[in-house]
Amino acid sequence: DTGVSQDPRHKITKRGQNVTFRCDPISEHNRLYWYRQTLGQGPEFLTYFQNEAQLEKSRLLSDRFSAERPKGSFSTLEIQRTEQGDSAMYLCASSLDGTRDEQYFGPGTRLTVT
Amino acid sequence: AQSVTQLGSHVSVSEGALVLLRCNYSSSVPPYLFWYVQYPNQGLQLLLKYTTGATLVKGINGFEAEFKKSETSFHLTKPSAHMSDAAEYFCAVSKAAGNKLTFGGGTRVLVKP
């Protein structure tokens, strides 16, 4: 069990560019979650998947944000036309299934929009 | 909607002293409660959780928390602080197993020698 991994760990981009982050959950974990954490704040929920189905999206997830989990394994989070307010740590977590409550977090991707 | 309030964004304790981090929540249903720890530039690690059953929950690294329904609280304690406890701590709530977590704003703990 190698834990949740995220790539890249750091991303610096210019305003207006598109960025994509990847999350690989723990093997056999069916649920995958995305959170966003800004400096000095707690993580905020963005969206989550049960296998390949996206079950819930936060209103924080504007139309510039899209997340996929095409084969029910890894997930990608894309931000289009980035804005400075998108600068944050993007955290991914996974859990075994909907009956288990423990979410395991990855190290995060830190996005800086200049 | 659920919410979590952590009193005190920063706490300073001496090594060997009691650590007490406060968490109050609001929830329309019986909550699932969690404490996570985050070390610099790392993801979150689960310290302990309450789902059902015994209201005093023991976690890793000597931490424990008590669920008090009447006070809507889930305070985290450790009898004797260690330098390695310096980190940020987050209380979180969810309304069911596998659901999204709602986090508090976090409490940063500084341990003085």
PDB file of C-alpha atoms in Angstrom:
ATOM      1  CA  ASP A   1       0.000   0.000   0.000  1.00  0.00           C
ATOM      2  CA  THR A   2       1.850   3.053  -1.307  1.00  0.00           C
ATOM      3  CA  GLY A   3      -0.621   5.694  -0.173  1.00  0.00           C
ATOM      4  CA  VAL A   4      -2.312   8.422  -2.166  1.00  0.00           C
ATOM      5  CA  SER A   5      -0.005  10.121  -4.639  1.00  0.00           C
ATOM      6  CA  GLN A   6      -0.407  13.436  -6.414  1.00  0.00           C
ATOM      7  CA  ASP A   7       1.404  14.919  -9.355  1.00  0.00           C
ATOM      8  CA  PRO A   8       2.854  17.458  -9.680  1.00  0.00           C
ATOM      9  CA  ARG A   9       3.698  18.521  -6.149  1.00  0.00           C
ATOM     10  CA  HIS A  10       4.171  22.111  -7.195  1.00  0.00           C
ATOM     11  CA  LYS A  11       2.882  24.062 -10.177  1.00  0.00           C
ATOM     12  CA  ILE A  12       3.540  27.671 -11.072  1.00  0.00           C
ATOM     13  CA  THR A  13       1.499  29.055 -13.920  1.00  0.00           C
ATOM     14  CA  LYS A  14       0.573  32.375 -15.412  1.00  0.00           C
ATOM     15  CA  ARG A  15      -2.896  33.770 -15.130  1.00  0.00           C
ATOM     16  CA  GLY A  16      -5.105  32.568 -17.942  1.00  0.00           C
ATOM     17  CA  GLN A  17      -3.292  29.278 -18.489  1.00  0.00           C
ATOM     18  CA  ASN A  18      -4.880  25.873 -18.017  1.00  0.00           C
ATOM     19  CA  VAL A  19      -3.493  23.385 -15.505  1.00  0.00           C
ATOM     20  CA  THR A  20      -4.207  19.735 -14.791  1.00  0.00           C
ATOM     21  CA  PHE A  21      -3.437  17.775 -11.649  1.00  0.00           C
ATOM     22  CA  ARG A  22      -3.430  14.040 -11.194  1.00  0.00           C
ATOM     23  CA  CYS A  23      -4.316  11.937  -8.174  1.00  0.00           C
ATOM     24  CA  ASP A  24      -3.680   8.217  -7.773  1.00  0.00           C
ATOM     25  CA  PRO A  25      -5.683   6.780  -4.885  1.00  0.00           C
ATOM     26  CA  ILE A  26      -4.776   3.823  -2.735  1.00  0.00           C
ATOM     27  CA  SER A  27      -5.271   0.646  -4.723  1.00  0.00           C
ATOM     28  CA  GLU A  28      -8.816  -0.736  -4.474  1.00  0.00           C
ATOM     29  CA  HIS A  29     -10.185   2.434  -2.912  1.00  0.00           C
ATOM     30  CA  ASN A  30     -13.482   3.200  -4.595  1.00  0.00           C
ATOM     31  CA  ARG A  31     -14.048   6.737  -3.360  1.00  0.00           C
ATOM     32  CA  LEU A  32     -11.870   9.662  -4.334  1.00  0.00           C
ATOM     33  CA  TYR A  33     -12.201  13.217  -3.032  1.00  0.00           C
ATOM     34  CA  TRP A  34     -10.752  16.596  -3.997  1.00  0.00           C
ATOM     35  CA  TYR A  35     -10.319  19.430  -1.522  1.00  0.00           C
ATOM     36  CA  ARG A  36      -8.769  22.889  -1.771  1.00  0.00           C
ATOM     37  CA  GLN A  37      -6.806  24.500   1.028  1.00  0.00           C
ATOM     38  CA  THR A  38      -5.826  28.151   1.015  1.00  0.00           C
ATOM     39  CA  LEU A  39      -3.172  29.573   3.299  1.00  0.00           C
ATOM     40  CA  GLY A  40      -4.234  29.576   6.938  1.00  0.00           C
ATOM     41  CA  GLN A  41      -7.534  27.833   6.274  1.00  0.00           C
ATOM     42  CA  GLY A  42      -8.907  24.356   6.603  1.00  0.00           C
ATOM     43  CA  PRO A  43      -9.483  22.258   3.488  1.00  0.00           C
ATOM     44  CA  GLU A  44     -12.720  22.886   1.572  1.00  0.00           C
ATOM     45  CA  PHE A  45     -14.537  20.143  -0.283  1.00  0.00           C
ATOM     46  CA  LEU A  46     -14.629  20.362  -4.068  1.00  0.00           C
ATOM     47  CA  THR A  47     -15.973  17.068  -5.401  1.00  0.00           C
ATOM     48  CA  TYR A  48     -15.932  13.316  -4.968  1.00  0.00           C
ATOM     49  CA  PHE A  49     -16.283  10.130  -6.992  1.00  0.00           C
ATOM     50  CA  GLN A  50     -17.555   6.651  -6.345  1.00  0.00           C
ATOM     51  CA  ASN A  51     -15.632   4.658  -8.930  1.00  0.00           C
ATOM     52  CA  GLU A  52     -16.057   6.678 -12.134  1.00  0.00           C
ATOM     53  CA  ALA A  53     -19.285   8.414 -11.075  1.00  0.00           C
ATOM     54  CA  GLN A  54     -19.026  11.979  -9.785  1.00  0.00           C
ATOM     55  CA  LEU A  55     -21.455  11.986  -6.863  1.00  0.00           C
ATOM     56  CA  GLU A  56     -21.246  15.535  -5.567  1.00  0.00           C
ATOM     57  CA  LYS A  57     -19.763  18.884  -6.583  1.00  0.00           C
ATOM     58  CA  SER A  58     -19.345  21.906  -4.385  1.00  0.00           C
ATOM     59  CA  ARG A  59     -20.569  25.295  -5.519  1.00  0.00           C
ATOM     60  CA  LEU A  60     -16.901  26.236  -5.178  1.00  0.00           C
ATOM     61  CA  LEU A  61     -16.300  24.201  -8.305  1.00  0.00           C
ATOM     62  CA  SER A  62     -17.003  26.859 -10.908  1.00  0.00           C
ATOM     63  CA  ASP A  63     -17.376  26.077 -14.589  1.00  0.00           C
ATOM     64  CA  ARG A  64     -13.623  26.624 -14.972  1.00  0.00           C
ATOM     65  CA  PHE A  65     -13.014  23.521 -12.885  1.00  0.00           C
ATOM     66  CA  SER A  66     -13.592  19.996 -14.105  1.00  0.00           C
ATOM     67  CA  ALA A  67     -12.729  16.676 -12.540  1.00  0.00           C
ATOM     68  CA  GLU A  68     -12.762  13.221 -14.046  1.00  0.00           C
ATOM     69  CA  ARG A  69     -12.110   9.675 -12.998  1.00  0.00           C
ATOM     70  CA  PRO A  70     -12.553   7.860 -16.293  1.00  0.00           C
ATOM     71  CA  LYS A  71     -11.734   4.309 -15.322  1.00  0.00           C
ATOM     72  CA  GLY A  72     -12.474   4.511 -11.649  1.00  0.00           C
ATOM     73  CA  SER A  73      -8.800   4.566 -10.758  1.00  0.00           C
ATOM     74  CA  PHE A  74      -6.792   7.804 -11.004  1.00  0.00           C
ATOM     75  CA  SER A  75      -8.472  11.191 -11.210  1.00  0.00           C
ATOM     76  CA  THR A  76      -7.611  14.485 -12.851  1.00  0.00           C
ATOM     77  CA  LEU A  77      -8.598  17.990 -11.828  1.00  0.00           C
ATOM     78  CA  GLU A  78      -8.360  20.634 -14.522  1.00  0.00           C
ATOM     79  CA  ILE A  79      -8.568  24.370 -14.012  1.00  0.00           C
ATOM     80  CA  GLN A  80      -9.114  26.442 -17.128  1.00  0.00           C
ATOM     81  CA  ARG A  81      -8.195  30.120 -17.460  1.00  0.00           C
ATOM     82  CA  THR A  82      -6.524  30.208 -14.082  1.00  0.00           C
ATOM     83  CA  GLU A  83      -6.950  33.235 -11.840  1.00  0.00           C
ATOM     84  CA  GLN A  84      -4.780  34.417  -8.959  1.00  0.00           C
ATOM     85  CA  GLY A  85      -7.534  33.360  -6.565  1.00  0.00           C
ATOM     86  CA  ASP A  86      -6.984  29.775  -7.656  1.00  0.00           C
ATOM     87  CA  SER A  87      -3.633  29.749  -5.867  1.00  0.00           C
ATOM     88  CA  ALA A  88      -3.976  27.092  -3.186  1.00  0.00           C
ATOM     89  CA  MET A  89      -3.038  23.580  -2.157  1.00  0.00           C
ATOM     90  CA  TYR A  90      -5.177  20.992  -3.913  1.00  0.00           C
ATOM     91  CA  LEU A  91      -5.585  17.865  -1.823  1.00  0.00           C
ATOM     92  CA  CYS A  92      -6.775  14.473  -2.942  1.00  0.00           C
ATOM     93  CA  ALA A  93      -8.044  11.773  -0.603  1.00  0.00           C
ATOM     94  CA  SER A  94      -9.403   8.269  -1.025  1.00  0.00           C
ATOM     95  CA  SER A  95     -11.449   5.870   1.034  1.00  0.00           C
ATOM     96  CA  LEU A  96     -12.172   2.179   0.646  1.00  0.00           C
ATOM     97  CA  ASP A  97     -15.879   2.506  -0.062  1.00  0.00           C
ATOM     98  CA  GLY A  98     -18.995   4.316   1.023  1.00  0.00           C
ATOM     99  CA  THR A  99     -19.327   2.314   4.194  1.00  0.00           C
ATOM    100  CA  ARG A 100     -15.921   3.294   5.523  1.00  0.00           C
ATOM    101  CA  ASP A 101     -15.402   6.715   6.977  1.00  0.00           C
ATOM    102  CA  GLU A 102     -11.638   7.085   6.960  1.00  0.00           C
ATOM    103  CA  GLN A 103     -10.191   9.242   4.203  1.00  0.00           C
ATOM    104  CA  TYR A 104      -6.482   8.993   3.413  1.00  0.00           C
ATOM    105  CA  PHE A 105      -4.904  12.148   2.068  1.00  0.00           C
ATOM    106  CA  GLY A 106      -2.155  12.663  -0.453  1.00  0.00           C
ATOM    107  CA  PRO A 107       0.621  15.246  -0.085  1.00  0.00           C
ATOM    108  CA  GLY A 108      -1.188  17.815  -2.201  1.00  0.00           C
ATOM    109  CA  THR A 109      -0.373  19.911  -5.266  1.00  0.00           C
ATOM    110  CA  ARG A 110       0.542  23.502  -4.520  1.00  0.00           C
ATOM    111  CA  LEU A 111      -0.626  25.823  -7.282  1.00  0.00           C
ATOM    112  CA  THR A 112       0.732  29.337  -7.627  1.00  0.00           C
ATOM    113  CA  VAL A 113      -0.846  31.591 -10.228  1.00  0.00           C
ATOM    114  CA  THR A 114       1.261  34.618 -11.127  1.00  0.00           C
TER     115      THR A 114
ATOM    116  CA  ALA B   1     -25.394  22.551   6.591  1.00  0.00           C
ATOM    117  CA  GLN B   2     -22.637  21.363   8.806  1.00  0.00           C
ATOM    118  CA  SER B   3     -19.964  23.603  10.278  1.00  0.00           C
ATOM    119  CA  VAL B   4     -16.945  23.316  12.553  1.00  0.00           C
ATOM    120  CA  THR B   5     -15.446  25.960  14.820  1.00  0.00           C
ATOM    121  CA  GLN B   6     -11.999  25.626  16.290  1.00  0.00           C
ATOM    122  CA  LEU B   7     -11.332  28.081  19.071  1.00  0.00           C
ATOM    123  CA  GLY B   8      -7.856  29.564  18.850  1.00  0.00           C
ATOM    124  CA  SER B   9      -5.950  29.623  15.595  1.00  0.00           C
ATOM    125  CA  HIS B  10      -2.663  29.346  17.514  1.00  0.00           C
ATOM    126  CA  VAL B  11      -1.835  27.536  20.742  1.00  0.00           C
ATOM    127  CA  SER B  12       1.523  27.610  22.501  1.00  0.00           C
ATOM    128  CA  VAL B  13       2.374  24.961  25.082  1.00  0.00           C
ATOM    129  CA  SER B  14       5.487  23.986  26.964  1.00  0.00           C
ATOM    130  CA  GLU B  15       7.018  20.592  26.408  1.00  0.00           C
ATOM    131  CA  GLY B  16       5.458  18.198  28.903  1.00  0.00           C
ATOM    132  CA  ALA B  17       2.349  20.323  29.437  1.00  0.00           C
ATOM    133  CA  LEU B  18      -1.229  19.434  28.584  1.00  0.00           C
ATOM    134  CA  VAL B  19      -2.377  20.042  25.027  1.00  0.00           C
ATOM    135  CA  LEU B  20      -6.047  21.034  24.684  1.00  0.00           C
ATOM    136  CA  LEU B  21      -7.511  21.923  21.305  1.00  0.00           C
ATOM    137  CA  ARG B  22     -11.160  22.923  21.163  1.00  0.00           C
ATOM    138  CA  CYS B  23     -13.655  21.933  18.490  1.00  0.00           C
ATOM    139  CA  ASN B  24     -17.372  22.644  18.329  1.00  0.00           C
ATOM    140  CA  TYR B  25     -19.597  21.518  15.508  1.00  0.00           C
ATOM    141  CA  SER B  26     -23.085  21.962  14.201  1.00  0.00           C
ATOM    142  CA  SER B  27     -24.865  19.134  12.477  1.00  0.00           C
ATOM    143  CA  SER B  28     -28.476  18.287  11.756  1.00  0.00           C
ATOM    144  CA  VAL B  29     -27.759  14.573  12.043  1.00  0.00           C
ATOM    145  CA  PRO B  30     -25.586  12.484  14.375  1.00  0.00           C
ATOM    146  CA  PRO B  31     -22.119  13.434  13.234  1.00  0.00           C
ATOM    147  CA  TYR B  32     -19.001  11.523  12.373  1.00  0.00           C
ATOM    148  CA  LEU B  33     -16.123  13.485  13.911  1.00  0.00           C
ATOM    149  CA  PHE B  34     -12.427  13.499  13.092  1.00  0.00           C
ATOM    150  CA  TRP B  35      -9.164  15.099  14.081  1.00  0.00           C
ATOM    151  CA  TYR B  36      -6.405  15.366  11.497  1.00  0.00           C
ATOM    152  CA  VAL B  37      -2.823  16.620  11.861  1.00  0.00           C
ATOM    153  CA  GLN B  38      -0.877  18.358   9.129  1.00  0.00           C
ATOM    154  CA  TYR B  39       2.883  18.784   9.226  1.00  0.00           C
ATOM    155  CA  PRO B  40       4.495  21.463   7.025  1.00  0.00           C
ATOM    156  CA  ASN B  41       4.230  20.747   3.308  1.00  0.00           C
ATOM    157  CA  GLN B  42       2.483  17.439   3.915  1.00  0.00           C
ATOM    158  CA  GLY B  43      -1.011  16.071   3.552  1.00  0.00           C
ATOM    159  CA  LEU B  44      -3.367  15.380   6.413  1.00  0.00           C
ATOM    160  CA  GLN B  45      -2.972  12.388   8.701  1.00  0.00           C
ATOM    161  CA  LEU B  46      -5.860  11.002  10.711  1.00  0.00           C
ATOM    162  CA  LEU B  47      -5.316  11.195  14.472  1.00  0.00           C
ATOM    163  CA  LEU B  48      -8.628   9.738  15.621  1.00  0.00           C
ATOM    164  CA  LYS B  49     -12.301   9.495  14.786  1.00  0.00           C
ATOM    165  CA  TYR B  50     -15.680   9.127  16.434  1.00  0.00           C
ATOM    166  CA  THR B  51     -18.494   7.376  14.627  1.00  0.00           C
ATOM    167  CA  THR B  52     -20.597   5.511  17.164  1.00  0.00           C
ATOM    168  CA  GLY B  53     -20.118   3.848  20.518  1.00  0.00           C
ATOM    169  CA  ALA B  54     -17.715   4.974  23.211  1.00  0.00           C
ATOM    170  CA  THR B  55     -17.559   8.736  23.428  1.00  0.00           C
ATOM    171  CA  LEU B  56     -13.929   8.827  24.579  1.00  0.00           C
ATOM    172  CA  VAL B  57     -11.786   8.021  21.589  1.00  0.00           C
ATOM    173  CA  LYS B  58      -8.087   7.250  21.676  1.00  0.00           C
ATOM    174  CA  GLY B  59      -5.878   7.958  18.721  1.00  0.00           C
ATOM    175  CA  ILE B  60      -2.294   7.834  17.622  1.00  0.00           C
ATOM    176  CA  ASN B  61       0.626   9.597  19.289  1.00  0.00           C
ATOM    177  CA  GLY B  62      -1.100   9.706  22.682  1.00  0.00           C
ATOM    178  CA  PHE B  63      -4.005  11.922  21.627  1.00  0.00           C
ATOM    179  CA  GLU B  64      -7.594  11.397  22.682  1.00  0.00           C
ATOM    180  CA  ALA B  65     -10.882  13.226  22.222  1.00  0.00           C
ATOM    181  CA  GLU B  66     -14.275  13.098  23.843  1.00  0.00           C
ATOM    182  CA  PHE B  67     -17.565  13.478  22.018  1.00  0.00           C
ATOM    183  CA  LYS B  68     -20.034  15.501  24.095  1.00  0.00           C
ATOM    184  CA  LYS B  69     -23.370  15.651  22.342  1.00  0.00           C
ATOM    185  CA  SER B  70     -24.931  18.083  24.825  1.00  0.00           C
ATOM    186  CA  GLU B  71     -22.103  20.540  24.240  1.00  0.00           C
ATOM    187  CA  THR B  72     -21.690  19.741  20.520  1.00  0.00           C
ATOM    188  CA  SER B  73     -17.983  19.457  21.200  1.00  0.00           C
ATOM    189  CA  PHE B  74     -15.125  17.154  20.286  1.00  0.00           C
ATOM    190  CA  HIS B  75     -12.073  18.562  22.057  1.00  0.00           C
ATOM    191  CA  LEU B  76      -8.643  17.007  21.499  1.00  0.00           C
ATOM    192  CA  THR B  77      -6.213  16.455  24.365  1.00  0.00           C
ATOM    193  CA  LYS B  78      -2.780  15.045  25.037  1.00  0.00           C
ATOM    194  CA  PRO B  79      -1.491  14.862  28.613  1.00  0.00           C
ATOM    195  CA  SER B  80       2.123  15.710  27.842  1.00  0.00           C
ATOM    196  CA  ALA B  81       3.258  17.675  24.798  1.00  0.00           C
ATOM    197  CA  HIS B  82       6.303  16.620  22.823  1.00  0.00           C
ATOM    198  CA  MET B  83       8.320  18.751  20.455  1.00  0.00           C
ATOM    199  CA  SER B  84       7.158  16.527  17.599  1.00  0.00           C
ATOM    200  CA  ASP B  85       3.551  17.597  18.259  1.00  0.00           C
ATOM    201  CA  ALA B  86       4.235  20.982  16.672  1.00  0.00           C
ATOM    202  CA  ALA B  87       1.901  20.996  13.674  1.00  0.00           C
ATOM    203  CA  GLU B  88      -1.506  22.196  12.539  1.00  0.00           C
ATOM    204  CA  TYR B  89      -4.561  20.330  13.739  1.00  0.00           C
ATOM    205  CA  PHE B  90      -7.924  20.195  12.006  1.00  0.00           C
ATOM    206  CA  CYS B  91     -11.263  19.079  13.349  1.00  0.00           C
ATOM    207  CA  ALA B  92     -13.710  17.776  10.762  1.00  0.00           C
ATOM    208  CA  VAL B  93     -17.282  16.497  10.588  1.00  0.00           C
ATOM    209  CA  SER B  94     -19.247  14.436   8.106  1.00  0.00           C
ATOM    210  CA  LYS B  95     -22.849  13.335   8.187  1.00  0.00           C
ATOM    211  CA  ALA B  96     -22.324   9.760   7.059  1.00  0.00           C
ATOM    212  CA  ALA B  97     -19.650   7.213   6.297  1.00  0.00           C
ATOM    213  CA  GLY B  98     -17.882   8.045   3.072  1.00  0.00           C
ATOM    214  CA  ASN B  99     -19.341  11.543   2.807  1.00  0.00           C
ATOM    215  CA  LYS B 100     -17.394  14.741   2.310  1.00  0.00           C
ATOM    216  CA  LEU B 101     -15.577  16.243   5.272  1.00  0.00           C
ATOM    217  CA  THR B 102     -16.264  19.758   6.540  1.00  0.00           C
ATOM    218  CA  PHE B 103     -13.188  21.143   8.270  1.00  0.00           C
ATOM    219  CA  GLY B 104     -12.602  23.786  10.868  1.00  0.00           C
ATOM    220  CA  GLY B 105     -10.102  26.549  10.309  1.00  0.00           C
ATOM    221  CA  GLY B 106      -7.305  24.716  12.090  1.00  0.00           C
ATOM    222  CA  THR B 107      -5.193  25.314  15.179  1.00  0.00           C
ATOM    223  CA  ARG B 108      -1.447  25.661  14.890  1.00  0.00           C
ATOM    224  CA  VAL B 109       0.398  24.226  17.886  1.00  0.00           C
ATOM    225  CA  LEU B 110       3.773  25.541  18.953  1.00  0.00           C
ATOM    226  CA  VAL B 111       5.710  23.538  21.539  1.00  0.00           C
ATOM    227  CA  LYS B 112       8.253  25.438  23.606  1.00  0.00           C
ATOM    228  CA  PRO B 113      11.208  23.605  25.137  1.00  0.00           C
TER     229      PRO B 113
END
